[in-house]
Amino acid sequence: MTTSQENIPTGFDTLGLAQPLLKALADVGYETPSPIQAACIPPLLAGHDLLGEAQTGTGKTAAFALPLLQKIDLKRAVPQALILTPTRELAIQVAEALQKYAHHMPGFHVLPIYGGQSMVVQLRALSRGTHVIVGTPGRVMDHLERKSLVLDKLQMLVLDEADEMLRMGFIDDVKWILEHTPAERQTALFSATMPDVIRRVAREHLREPQEIKIRSATSTVVTTSQSYCQTHTGQKLEALTRILEVEDDFDAAIIFVRTKTATVELADKLEARGYSVAALNGDLTQGLREQVIERLKAGTIDIVVATDVAARGLDVARISHVINYDVPYDTEAYVHRIGRTGRAGRTGRAILFLAPREMYMLKLIERATKQKITALTMPTPGEVANRRVAQFTQQVVDIIKTEKLDFFFDVVRRMEGEQDIAAREIAAALAWLATRERPLQMPGANDHAPRDAASTPAAVPSASTFERKPARAKSDESTPAAEPRRERPAARSDTPVQQRTFVPGTLARYRIEIGRNQGVLPKEIVGAIANEAGIAGKDIGQINLFDDYSSVELPANLPADLMDILRRIRVRQFALKTRAMEPGEFVDTRPPRRAPPAGKKPDWKKPAGAKPEWKAKRER
Ligand code: AMP
C-alpha cells in the first residue's frame, strides 16, 4: 500500500481511537496522523497482524502504541503487550512515548527492561505488576526463562526495528520469544528494510498480515535551491537563527514543525530574538488564519511557523525561504512544503534540519527531487558578526548618500572641540548607541577568527582604528558591541599547551557530558583532550559513546589543575564537565550476545566489516 498527501485524514478522530488517547494527542499537539499512522491504526485496532516498512521519524511509534493502548485492560496489571526493541535507548524512548499517550489512562503502567540494568531492580519492578513491557530481546528471554516474566495473558507483540535486531544478532532470540508467547496474540512487525530473513520471520509468525509501506509515489523536479544542516535538537534554534541572519536574499520564510505546540513555542522563541513572526496551526479559526497570511503578504510579519496541515494551499509570493525545522514524514510532504517558495518566477530556497539519526532522509529527498542537497554548517559567531557589520555599514553609507546631515556635522564638530575627542571615537560611540538593542557581535564572536580575509567585509575598520586609551578600556563583558576588537585566534592555538607525562599505569574511566545525540565523534574527543589538556593520544584509552554522555579512559588520579582544564574543554560547543566515574557507574550497554538455542543454527551472519554503533571505538 502506498499513501500520499491527499489521502491523509484530517484528524485522529476519524481513526477510531478512544477519547483518552485523543485527549493525550491534543495535549502533545499532534494535529494530524502521519501517513504510517493513518495506514496502521485502523487495521491494528481491528485486530489484524501487520508488517510495516517504516523508518524512524515517520511516527511509527504512535502507529503501534495508540492501538496497543486502546486494547489494554487497566484493571489487570499483567503484561498484555510486549514490544521488542534492538537497543536499551529505543526501549526507554518507546516506554516514554507510551507513558505520554497514556496520560489520561489512570493506573497505566509500562516497564522497560534491558541488559545492563540491575536484575534485582527489574525483578522487583516486574513483581509489582505492569500492563506493557518494552524490552531488548536478550533480557526479555532471560526473564521468560527465569519465569519472572509470564506472558500467558499477552495479547499483542510488536517487533520494532526488526532489521536492526537482525543486524545486532538478536534474530534467534526474537524467534524464541515468538515461539514462547500465546499463538493467538496479535503481532506487528516494523522494519526500515525488509531483508529475506525478516520476511521469513513474518511468514512464519504473523497471520495474514496487512502490509503497509510508506513510500513516495512520485518524484518531482524542483527548481528550489536546497541545503541541509545536520544538528542535534539542542542546537537547532541557534543554528536556525544564525542561518536566517547570513542567508542571502531573505525576504520571508515559512518554518515547518510537526506539532501545534511547536508552532507556538518556536514562534515565541523567535519573537524573543527580535523576529516578526506568527504561528499558523489548526487551532486557529479561518479568520485568524487569513489574518496571519495577510500580515505575511503585507510584510508586517516575515516568518510564519506552521504545521503541514495549516500551511496547505498557502501561496505568498514573498516567501523566499522554506525551513524544514522538523523533518517531514516522507518525501511527498517535503515536496509539498518546498512548493511554498519559488513562487511567481522567483527562485526559492529550502533548508532542511536533520538530526544525525534522520540523515537517511537526505538520499530519499535527493532522489525524489532529482537534485543534490548541499551541506550547510552552522555559521560561526564571527560570520554572523561580519554579516551584521556589513549590513550596518550599508545603512551608514545609505544615510550619508540620502540624508541631509549638516546639523549633525555641527553636532560632531562641537563634540570634537568641547570634549577633545576624535571624530572616529565619536563615530564608534554612536555605532554602539545605534546597535545597543541588537549588538553587532554575538557572544563568543571573538573566539572565531574570520575564515579568511575575503569573509571580512571591506568596510570593517581594522582593530587598531578603534584602539582606546587604557584608562577607558572596558572589560570583556562590557566592551561596546560595535567596537570590534582584534580578532584573536582561539586560545588553543596561541598558548601552547604543556604536554603532560604520566607514569605508565592504570587507566580510569571518566564521564564527559557529550554523546551520540550531540553528533560527537571519538576522534574529536581525543583531539580536544590531546590539544587542550596536553594528554598524549597514547595515554587516552577506550571511548564509549552513549546518547547524552560518553566515557573516556584516561590516567587514574589526574591532578586537580588538569581536572579543571578537562572540565572546561568544549567540544562542539559543549563543556565536557569531565569527572571521574564512580566504581560500578560504567555500564557497558553492548547487548549480551547469546548462543542460539540448542539445535538451531543462526541463519544470520554478521556482515564482514559491519561495526555496530555500540562498538564505537575511537578512530584516529
Ligand atoms: P517516531 O518515528 O515514532 O520515532 O516519531 C518521530 C517524531 O515524530 C517523534 O518526536 C514524535 O513525537 C513525532 N510525531 C509522531 N507522530 C506525530 C504526529 N502525528 N504529529 C506530530 N508529530 C508526531
XYZ file of C-alpha atoms and ligand atoms in Angstrom:
643
model
C 0.000 0.000 0.000
C 1.232 3.458 -0.764
C -0.098 6.544 0.928
C 0.131 10.049 -0.387
C -0.516 13.545 0.944
C -4.013 13.665 -0.498
C -5.462 10.722 1.388
C -4.291 11.662 4.868
C -7.381 12.084 7.034
C -7.579 15.487 8.644
C -7.529 14.308 12.233
C -7.009 11.395 14.580
C -10.711 11.338 15.404
C -11.506 9.551 12.144
C -9.339 6.544 13.011
C -11.457 5.005 15.749
C -9.270 5.976 18.696
C -10.816 6.346 22.153
C -11.279 9.679 23.919
C -8.427 9.349 26.463
C -5.984 8.802 23.604
C -7.413 11.650 21.515
C -7.068 13.899 24.548
C -3.421 12.904 25.014
C -2.739 13.582 21.323
C -4.281 17.014 21.691
C -2.058 17.598 24.753
C 1.106 16.788 22.810
C -0.085 18.952 19.922
C -0.267 16.346 17.140
C -2.556 17.833 14.553
C -2.907 15.084 12.029
C -1.830 11.452 11.767
C 1.368 10.833 9.852
C 0.931 8.598 6.765
C 2.127 5.495 8.648
C -0.272 6.237 11.494
C -3.212 6.770 9.151
C -2.379 3.483 7.463
C -1.618 1.333 10.537
C -4.001 2.421 13.268
C -7.305 1.154 11.745
C -6.058 -2.379 10.876
C -4.314 -2.726 14.236
C -7.462 -1.615 16.042
C -9.396 -4.169 14.004
C -7.061 -6.902 15.297
C -5.045 -7.629 12.147
C -1.405 -8.602 12.181
C 0.749 -6.047 10.437
C 4.006 -5.857 8.532
C 5.111 -2.237 8.319
C 8.060 -0.917 6.368
C 8.926 2.368 8.030
C 11.960 4.255 9.276
C 12.455 6.196 12.480
C 10.934 9.650 12.197
C 7.835 8.533 10.322
C 5.772 8.410 13.527
C 5.763 4.606 13.690
C 5.902 4.530 17.497
C 2.493 6.151 17.819
C 1.270 3.991 14.911
C 1.552 0.861 17.066
C 1.404 2.462 20.528
C -2.050 4.004 20.156
C -3.944 0.838 19.095
C -1.960 -1.141 21.658
C -3.006 1.213 24.455
C -6.619 1.122 23.358
C -6.658 -2.649 23.929
C -5.170 -2.547 27.430
C -7.433 -3.601 30.273
C -6.266 -1.300 33.063
C -7.890 -3.452 35.727
C -5.479 -6.333 35.065
C -1.885 -5.447 35.961
C -0.389 -8.289 33.922
C 1.675 -7.904 30.744
C -0.845 -7.649 27.924
C 1.563 -6.246 25.356
C 5.264 -6.741 24.670
C 7.376 -4.512 22.470
C 10.817 -5.761 21.480
C 13.410 -3.159 20.508
C 17.050 -3.591 19.474
C 18.559 -1.173 21.989
C 18.032 -0.022 25.525
C 17.794 3.590 24.304
C 14.920 2.738 21.998
C 13.222 0.692 24.746
C 13.304 3.704 27.048
C 12.143 6.045 24.290
C 9.217 3.802 23.380
C 8.242 3.368 27.049
C 8.275 7.148 27.446
C 6.104 7.591 24.361
C 3.585 5.063 25.744
C 3.503 6.880 29.058
C 2.833 10.145 27.204
C -0.007 8.735 25.103
C -1.494 7.002 28.190
C -1.592 10.248 30.155
C -5.384 10.016 30.509
C -5.396 6.302 31.355
C -5.133 6.335 35.166
C -3.141 3.451 36.650
C -1.449 2.550 33.355
C 1.986 1.071 33.810
C 4.753 0.337 31.314
C 8.123 -1.184 32.213
C 11.279 -1.011 30.113
C 13.649 -3.958 30.686
C 17.048 -4.202 29.091
C 20.508 -5.654 29.535
C 22.912 -3.681 31.676
C 20.275 -2.708 34.214
C 20.350 -4.425 37.590
C 18.394 -7.696 37.616
C 17.287 -7.052 41.193
C 15.690 -3.749 40.206
C 13.936 -5.393 37.262
C 12.703 -8.360 39.284
C 11.248 -6.012 41.886
C 9.554 -3.878 39.208
C 8.145 -6.951 37.453
C 6.722 -8.318 40.676
C 4.768 -5.076 41.172
C 2.796 -5.717 38.006
C 2.698 -3.859 34.709
C 0.465 -3.635 31.639
C 3.137 -3.342 28.961
C 6.762 -4.484 28.714
C 9.224 -2.810 26.367
C 12.487 -4.685 26.240
C 15.557 -5.838 24.416
C 15.334 -9.480 23.266
C 18.178 -10.886 25.392
C 16.865 -9.582 28.682
C 13.254 -10.463 27.883
C 14.371 -14.013 27.138
C 16.280 -14.159 30.457
C 13.153 -13.181 32.361
C 10.992 -15.641 30.455
C 13.442 -18.439 31.248
C 13.508 -17.465 34.940
C 9.706 -17.221 34.893
C 9.995 -13.729 36.368
C 8.100 -12.634 33.262
C 4.962 -14.546 32.385
C 3.328 -13.754 29.082
C 0.325 -16.094 29.117
C -2.053 -13.099 29.007
C -0.182 -11.441 26.172
C -2.478 -10.033 23.503
C -0.131 -8.016 21.367
C 3.517 -8.303 20.396
C 5.381 -5.595 18.491
C 8.785 -6.067 16.895
C 10.232 -2.605 16.453
C 13.179 -2.038 14.100
C 13.317 -5.719 13.228
C 16.156 -5.273 10.731
C 18.221 -3.615 13.457
C 17.577 -6.602 15.738
C 18.748 -8.835 12.918
C 21.862 -6.703 12.383
C 22.701 -6.915 16.061
C 22.409 -10.676 16.156
C 19.145 -10.907 18.079
C 17.061 -12.695 15.494
C 17.215 -16.111 17.169
C 16.220 -14.600 20.496
C 13.320 -12.877 18.756
C 12.165 -16.149 17.195
C 12.489 -17.913 20.550
C 10.293 -15.251 22.155
C 7.745 -15.518 19.325
C 7.585 -19.269 19.983
C 7.101 -18.766 23.722
C 4.156 -16.374 23.598
C 0.482 -17.248 23.092
C -0.166 -18.183 19.470
C -3.408 -16.192 19.368
C -1.642 -12.895 20.084
C -1.746 -10.037 17.569
C 1.673 -9.294 16.058
C 3.015 -6.179 14.379
C 6.466 -6.124 12.820
C 8.113 -2.843 11.858
C 11.319 -2.645 9.907
C 13.055 0.044 7.877
C 14.056 -2.540 5.287
C 12.669 -5.998 4.549
C 15.537 -8.440 4.075
C 14.599 -12.054 3.360
C 15.227 -13.205 6.918
C 12.688 -10.714 8.239
C 10.165 -11.695 5.564
C 10.642 -15.315 6.619
C 10.008 -14.458 10.279
C 6.858 -12.609 9.194
C 5.705 -15.569 7.094
C 6.215 -17.997 9.956
C 4.923 -15.932 12.853
C 2.394 -13.410 11.518
C -1.141 -14.334 10.452
C -2.165 -12.841 7.104
C -0.510 -9.569 7.940
C -1.588 -6.339 6.302
C 1.439 -4.923 4.553
C 1.975 -1.229 4.958
C 4.713 0.516 3.115
C 5.143 4.230 3.116
C 6.941 5.446 0.095
C 6.730 8.362 -2.232
C 4.791 7.546 -5.327
C 6.268 10.325 -7.403
C 9.432 12.226 -7.873
C 9.369 15.830 -8.917
C 11.955 18.086 -10.441
C 12.240 21.161 -8.274
C 13.922 24.450 -9.054
C 14.348 25.471 -5.437
C 17.934 25.515 -4.198
C 18.141 23.042 -1.360
C 20.505 22.734 1.591
C 20.570 20.749 4.781
C 22.139 21.394 8.149
C 22.975 18.474 10.403
C 22.383 19.438 14.001
C 21.122 17.774 17.138
C 17.942 19.027 18.785
C 19.670 21.187 21.394
C 21.406 23.314 18.749
C 18.605 23.679 16.258
C 17.269 27.052 17.377
C 20.744 28.594 17.445
C 21.527 27.139 14.017
C 18.223 28.432 12.634
C 18.702 31.994 13.810
C 22.296 32.149 12.636
C 21.362 30.773 9.223
C 18.496 33.257 8.912
C 20.988 36.040 9.568
C 23.524 35.068 6.955
C 21.170 33.884 4.195
C 21.279 35.986 1.053
C 18.084 37.416 -0.407
C 15.977 36.692 2.640
C 12.523 38.190 2.336
C 10.088 35.962 4.203
C 10.124 32.398 5.495
C 7.784 29.630 6.358
C 9.178 27.306 9.013
C 7.661 23.839 9.249
C 7.370 21.986 12.545
C 5.465 18.831 13.479
C 3.110 19.894 16.224
C 0.719 22.709 17.046
C 2.545 23.192 20.327
C 5.837 23.535 18.477
C 4.443 26.280 16.184
C 3.655 28.429 19.211
C 6.828 27.592 21.119
C 9.139 28.315 18.201
C 7.253 31.481 17.202
C 7.613 32.744 20.799
C 11.337 31.995 20.844
C 11.903 33.747 17.519
C 9.845 36.711 18.640
C 12.003 36.967 21.769
C 15.011 37.137 19.438
C 13.547 40.061 17.571
C 11.835 38.478 14.569
C 8.344 39.470 13.389
C 6.731 36.092 13.433
C 3.392 34.330 13.874
C 2.287 30.740 14.458
C -0.074 29.076 11.995
C -1.792 25.897 13.162
C -5.057 24.043 13.008
C -6.289 25.616 16.247
C -6.665 28.999 14.558
C -10.077 29.930 13.223
C -10.294 30.508 9.499
C -10.466 34.255 10.177
C -7.294 34.301 12.241
C -5.530 32.083 9.736
C -6.366 34.525 6.944
C -5.151 37.402 9.107
C -1.767 35.735 9.542
C -1.461 35.180 5.791
C -2.464 38.801 5.059
C 0.150 40.057 7.522
C 2.770 37.909 5.828
C 1.784 39.237 2.410
C 1.820 42.834 3.645
C 5.237 42.414 5.296
C 4.116 43.127 8.868
C 5.466 39.695 9.708
C 8.366 37.960 7.976
C 8.160 34.463 9.383
C 5.314 32.011 9.803
C 5.853 28.858 11.865
C 3.371 26.290 10.595
C 2.311 22.660 10.609
C 1.841 20.893 7.274
C -1.925 20.946 7.520
C -2.212 24.618 8.425
C 0.082 25.639 5.563
C -1.816 23.747 2.892
C -2.625 25.923 -0.072
C -0.655 28.851 1.305
C 0.512 30.963 -1.624
C 2.508 34.056 -0.753
C 4.912 35.283 -3.418
C 7.359 36.882 -0.997
C 8.272 33.614 0.726
C 11.949 33.352 -0.167
C 12.763 30.532 2.263
C 11.164 27.300 3.386
C 12.760 25.935 6.522
C 12.129 22.302 7.428
C 12.833 22.748 11.114
C 11.314 19.342 11.841
C 11.915 16.786 9.138
C 8.753 15.833 7.196
C 7.392 12.281 7.434
C 8.038 11.489 3.810
C 9.345 12.951 0.601
C 5.915 13.942 -0.665
C 5.347 16.120 2.374
C 8.781 17.627 1.707
C 7.947 18.427 -1.902
C 4.641 19.984 -0.784
C 6.447 22.095 1.760
C 9.109 23.468 -0.531
C 6.456 24.263 -3.121
C 5.607 27.241 -0.869
C 8.684 29.067 -2.117
C 9.928 29.867 -5.589
C 6.532 31.323 -6.471
C 5.932 33.973 -9.118
C 9.002 33.065 -11.129
C 11.439 33.575 -8.243
C 13.994 31.005 -7.225
C 13.246 29.774 -3.775
C 15.493 28.379 -1.119
C 14.797 25.358 1.072
C 16.735 24.460 4.203
C 16.342 21.160 5.991
C 17.449 20.428 9.553
C 18.410 16.831 10.217
C 19.464 15.142 13.433
C 22.231 12.574 12.907
C 19.710 9.734 13.067
C 17.498 11.407 10.447
C 20.267 11.620 7.850
C 18.790 8.708 5.901
C 16.095 11.142 4.674
C 18.693 13.051 2.674
C 19.150 10.407 -0.011
C 15.391 9.832 -0.244
C 14.720 13.530 -0.769
C 17.542 13.883 -3.272
C 16.033 11.024 -5.224
C 12.519 12.457 -5.004
C 13.538 15.980 -6.016
C 16.162 14.848 -8.520
C 18.562 17.343 -7.086
C 21.619 17.417 -4.864
C 21.082 18.903 -1.431
C 24.134 20.818 -0.327
C 25.510 20.756 3.199
C 25.315 23.878 5.289
C 27.267 24.275 8.501
C 26.060 26.418 11.349
C 27.557 29.886 10.779
C 30.115 30.850 13.430
C 29.504 33.884 15.673
C 32.292 35.584 13.686
C 30.444 35.040 10.402
C 27.208 36.350 11.877
C 29.024 39.411 13.244
C 30.586 40.039 9.842
C 27.188 39.968 8.228
C 25.746 42.334 10.801
C 28.662 44.733 10.378
C 28.254 44.627 6.596
C 24.552 45.456 6.903
C 25.239 48.213 9.395
C 27.930 49.662 7.138
C 25.497 49.674 4.242
C 22.944 51.542 6.357
C 25.532 54.167 7.266
C 26.601 54.557 3.628
C 22.958 54.924 2.537
C 22.301 57.571 5.171
C 25.354 59.547 4.088
C 24.094 59.398 0.493
C 20.468 60.231 1.095
C 20.015 62.278 4.260
C 20.766 65.943 4.933
C 23.337 65.803 7.707
C 24.504 69.437 8.045
C 23.047 69.879 11.504
C 24.740 66.648 12.657
C 28.112 67.703 11.208
C 27.864 70.702 13.525
C 26.972 68.491 16.480
C 30.010 66.296 15.871
C 32.306 69.266 15.327
C 31.152 70.761 18.631
C 31.754 67.469 20.422
C 35.259 67.255 18.981
C 36.070 70.785 20.124
C 34.394 70.797 23.509
C 35.299 67.301 24.638
C 38.650 66.944 22.892
C 37.767 63.604 21.340
C 38.461 62.393 17.823
C 35.681 62.000 15.239
C 36.391 58.275 14.953
C 35.817 57.837 18.672
C 32.544 59.719 18.412
C 31.587 57.527 15.455
C 32.400 54.382 17.448
C 30.311 55.532 20.397
C 27.409 56.367 18.081
C 27.664 52.984 16.404
C 27.465 51.403 19.850
C 24.404 53.500 20.673
C 22.741 52.651 17.371
C 23.256 48.909 17.810
C 22.677 48.633 21.524
C 19.374 46.822 21.013
C 20.863 44.421 18.505
C 24.600 44.173 19.128
C 26.769 43.589 16.093
C 28.824 40.956 17.870
C 27.405 37.688 19.069
C 28.629 36.347 22.377
C 31.715 34.304 21.561
C 32.331 36.110 18.264
C 35.881 36.875 19.343
C 36.672 33.212 19.650
C 36.166 32.737 15.965
C 38.541 34.410 13.626
C 37.074 35.142 10.203
C 37.791 32.224 7.897
C 39.792 34.389 5.538
C 40.279 37.993 4.656
C 37.616 37.793 1.980
C 34.938 36.897 4.500
C 35.557 40.141 6.396
C 33.560 42.956 4.853
C 35.861 45.565 3.386
C 34.182 48.257 5.440
C 35.077 46.686 8.777
C 37.581 49.013 10.359
C 40.818 47.401 11.424
C 41.009 46.772 15.118
C 43.712 49.333 15.648
C 41.419 52.059 14.344
C 39.369 51.551 17.445
C 42.095 51.126 19.998
C 41.193 53.103 23.063
C 43.174 54.674 25.854
C 43.790 52.038 28.529
C 42.095 54.165 31.197
C 38.818 53.880 29.338
C 39.132 50.296 28.229
C 36.258 48.180 29.376
C 36.220 44.621 30.496
C 35.403 41.870 28.022
C 31.795 41.683 29.115
C 31.091 45.394 28.811
C 33.028 46.086 25.654
C 30.624 48.024 23.473
C 29.252 45.743 20.894
C 30.109 47.987 17.997
C 33.742 48.129 18.949
C 35.282 45.290 17.041
C 38.397 44.200 18.845
C 41.254 42.459 17.236
C 40.004 39.004 16.391
C 42.320 36.819 18.386
C 42.976 33.261 17.479
C 41.227 30.750 19.664
C 43.097 30.028 22.872
C 44.096 26.604 21.690
C 46.455 27.939 19.056
C 48.070 30.905 20.789
C 49.052 29.328 24.106
C 50.995 26.165 23.538
C 49.624 23.539 25.870
C 52.097 21.878 28.157
C 52.408 18.189 27.298
C 51.808 16.056 30.402
C 53.728 12.912 31.116
C 52.282 10.031 33.069
C 53.918 7.076 34.688
C 52.506 4.137 32.751
C 49.915 2.591 34.982
C 46.208 2.139 35.328
C 43.661 3.986 33.303
C 40.389 5.053 34.894
C 37.049 5.870 33.323
C 35.913 9.494 33.217
C 32.495 10.745 32.232
C 32.110 13.624 29.775
C 28.813 15.363 29.023
C 28.638 14.942 25.268
C 27.419 11.916 23.421
C 25.975 10.475 20.284
C 22.962 12.810 20.275
C 25.323 15.754 20.063
C 26.885 14.157 16.998
C 30.340 13.865 18.546
C 32.996 11.599 17.046
C 35.581 9.794 19.193
C 38.393 11.468 17.258
C 37.044 14.902 18.224
C 37.164 13.908 21.895
C 40.729 12.633 21.529
C 41.724 15.778 19.615
C 40.277 18.148 22.193
C 41.778 16.315 25.172
C 45.178 15.995 23.499
C 45.323 19.610 22.312
C 43.802 21.364 25.271
C 44.793 19.231 28.239
C 48.128 18.067 26.865
C 47.334 14.377 27.376
C 49.042 12.440 24.615
C 46.953 10.129 22.466
C 48.832 7.117 23.846
C 47.532 7.974 27.335
C 43.920 8.041 26.166
C 42.219 4.655 26.243
C 38.846 3.425 25.128
C 36.000 5.826 24.399
C 32.400 4.673 24.662
C 29.682 6.895 23.238
C 26.243 6.891 24.860
C 23.253 9.005 23.879
C 23.942 12.073 26.006
C 27.332 11.375 27.510
C 30.460 9.352 26.865
C 33.117 7.618 28.896
C 36.823 8.094 28.250
C 39.720 6.159 29.722
C 42.462 8.484 30.992
C 45.278 8.033 33.518
C 43.854 7.456 37.002
C 44.040 10.133 39.728
C 44.579 13.144 37.469
C 45.777 16.255 39.331
C 43.217 18.934 40.251
C 44.555 21.533 37.801
C 44.246 19.084 34.925
C 40.748 18.061 36.009
C 39.848 21.730 35.995
C 41.014 22.049 32.381
C 39.227 18.835 31.399
C 36.009 20.122 32.941
C 36.096 23.275 30.870
C 37.179 21.901 27.485
C 34.496 22.391 24.873
C 33.730 20.034 22.033
C 31.024 21.079 19.552
C 30.285 23.918 21.952
C 29.541 21.598 24.875
C 31.669 21.865 28.011
C 32.900 18.352 28.760
C 32.383 18.785 32.549
C 34.725 15.816 32.956
C 34.538 13.858 36.196
C 35.851 10.510 37.363
C 33.191 7.813 37.173
C 32.159 6.102 40.391
C 33.015 2.420 40.780
C 30.251 0.473 39.035
C 28.911 3.558 37.261
C 30.141 2.445 33.859
C 27.643 0.115 32.313
C 28.540 -1.453 29.033
C 25.321 -1.341 27.071
C 26.582 -3.723 24.482
C 23.818 -6.203 24.168
C 24.738 -9.594 25.533
C 25.489 -11.999 22.697
C 23.708 -15.218 23.282
C 24.322 -18.603 21.888
C 21.458 -19.677 19.662
C 19.072 -22.107 21.304
C 20.354 -25.679 21.164
C 19.845 -27.453 17.911
C 19.321 -24.266 15.932
C 21.800 -22.741 13.618
C 21.855 -18.971 13.413
C 20.545 -18.031 9.979
C 22.331 -14.785 10.056
C 25.972 -13.935 9.930
C 27.304 -10.520 10.776
C 28.439 -8.976 7.514
C 32.213 -8.628 7.364
C 33.305 -5.208 8.477
C 29.939 -4.295 9.992
C 30.523 -2.208 13.058
C 27.583 -1.938 15.436
C 27.132 1.531 16.851
C 27.632 0.400 20.405
C 31.071 -0.713 19.480
C 32.045 2.832 18.552
C 35.677 2.877 19.455
C 37.910 5.733 18.948
C 39.060 6.297 15.425
C 42.314 8.062 14.875
P 8.931 8.072 15.510
O 9.068 7.811 14.061
O 7.883 7.253 16.141
O 10.265 7.972 16.219
O 8.428 9.600 15.715
C 9.210 10.693 15.329
C 8.763 12.002 15.963
O 7.531 12.439 15.395
C 8.518 11.944 17.462
O 9.154 13.078 18.028
C 7.026 12.058 17.631
O 6.693 12.738 18.819
C 6.634 12.857 16.404
N 5.293 12.524 15.918
C 4.791 11.286 15.735
N 3.541 11.360 15.241
C 3.244 12.662 15.098
C 2.093 13.381 14.611
N 1.021 12.758 14.168
N 2.159 14.731 14.594
C 3.267 15.363 15.020
N 4.374 14.763 15.487
C 4.377 13.422 15.523
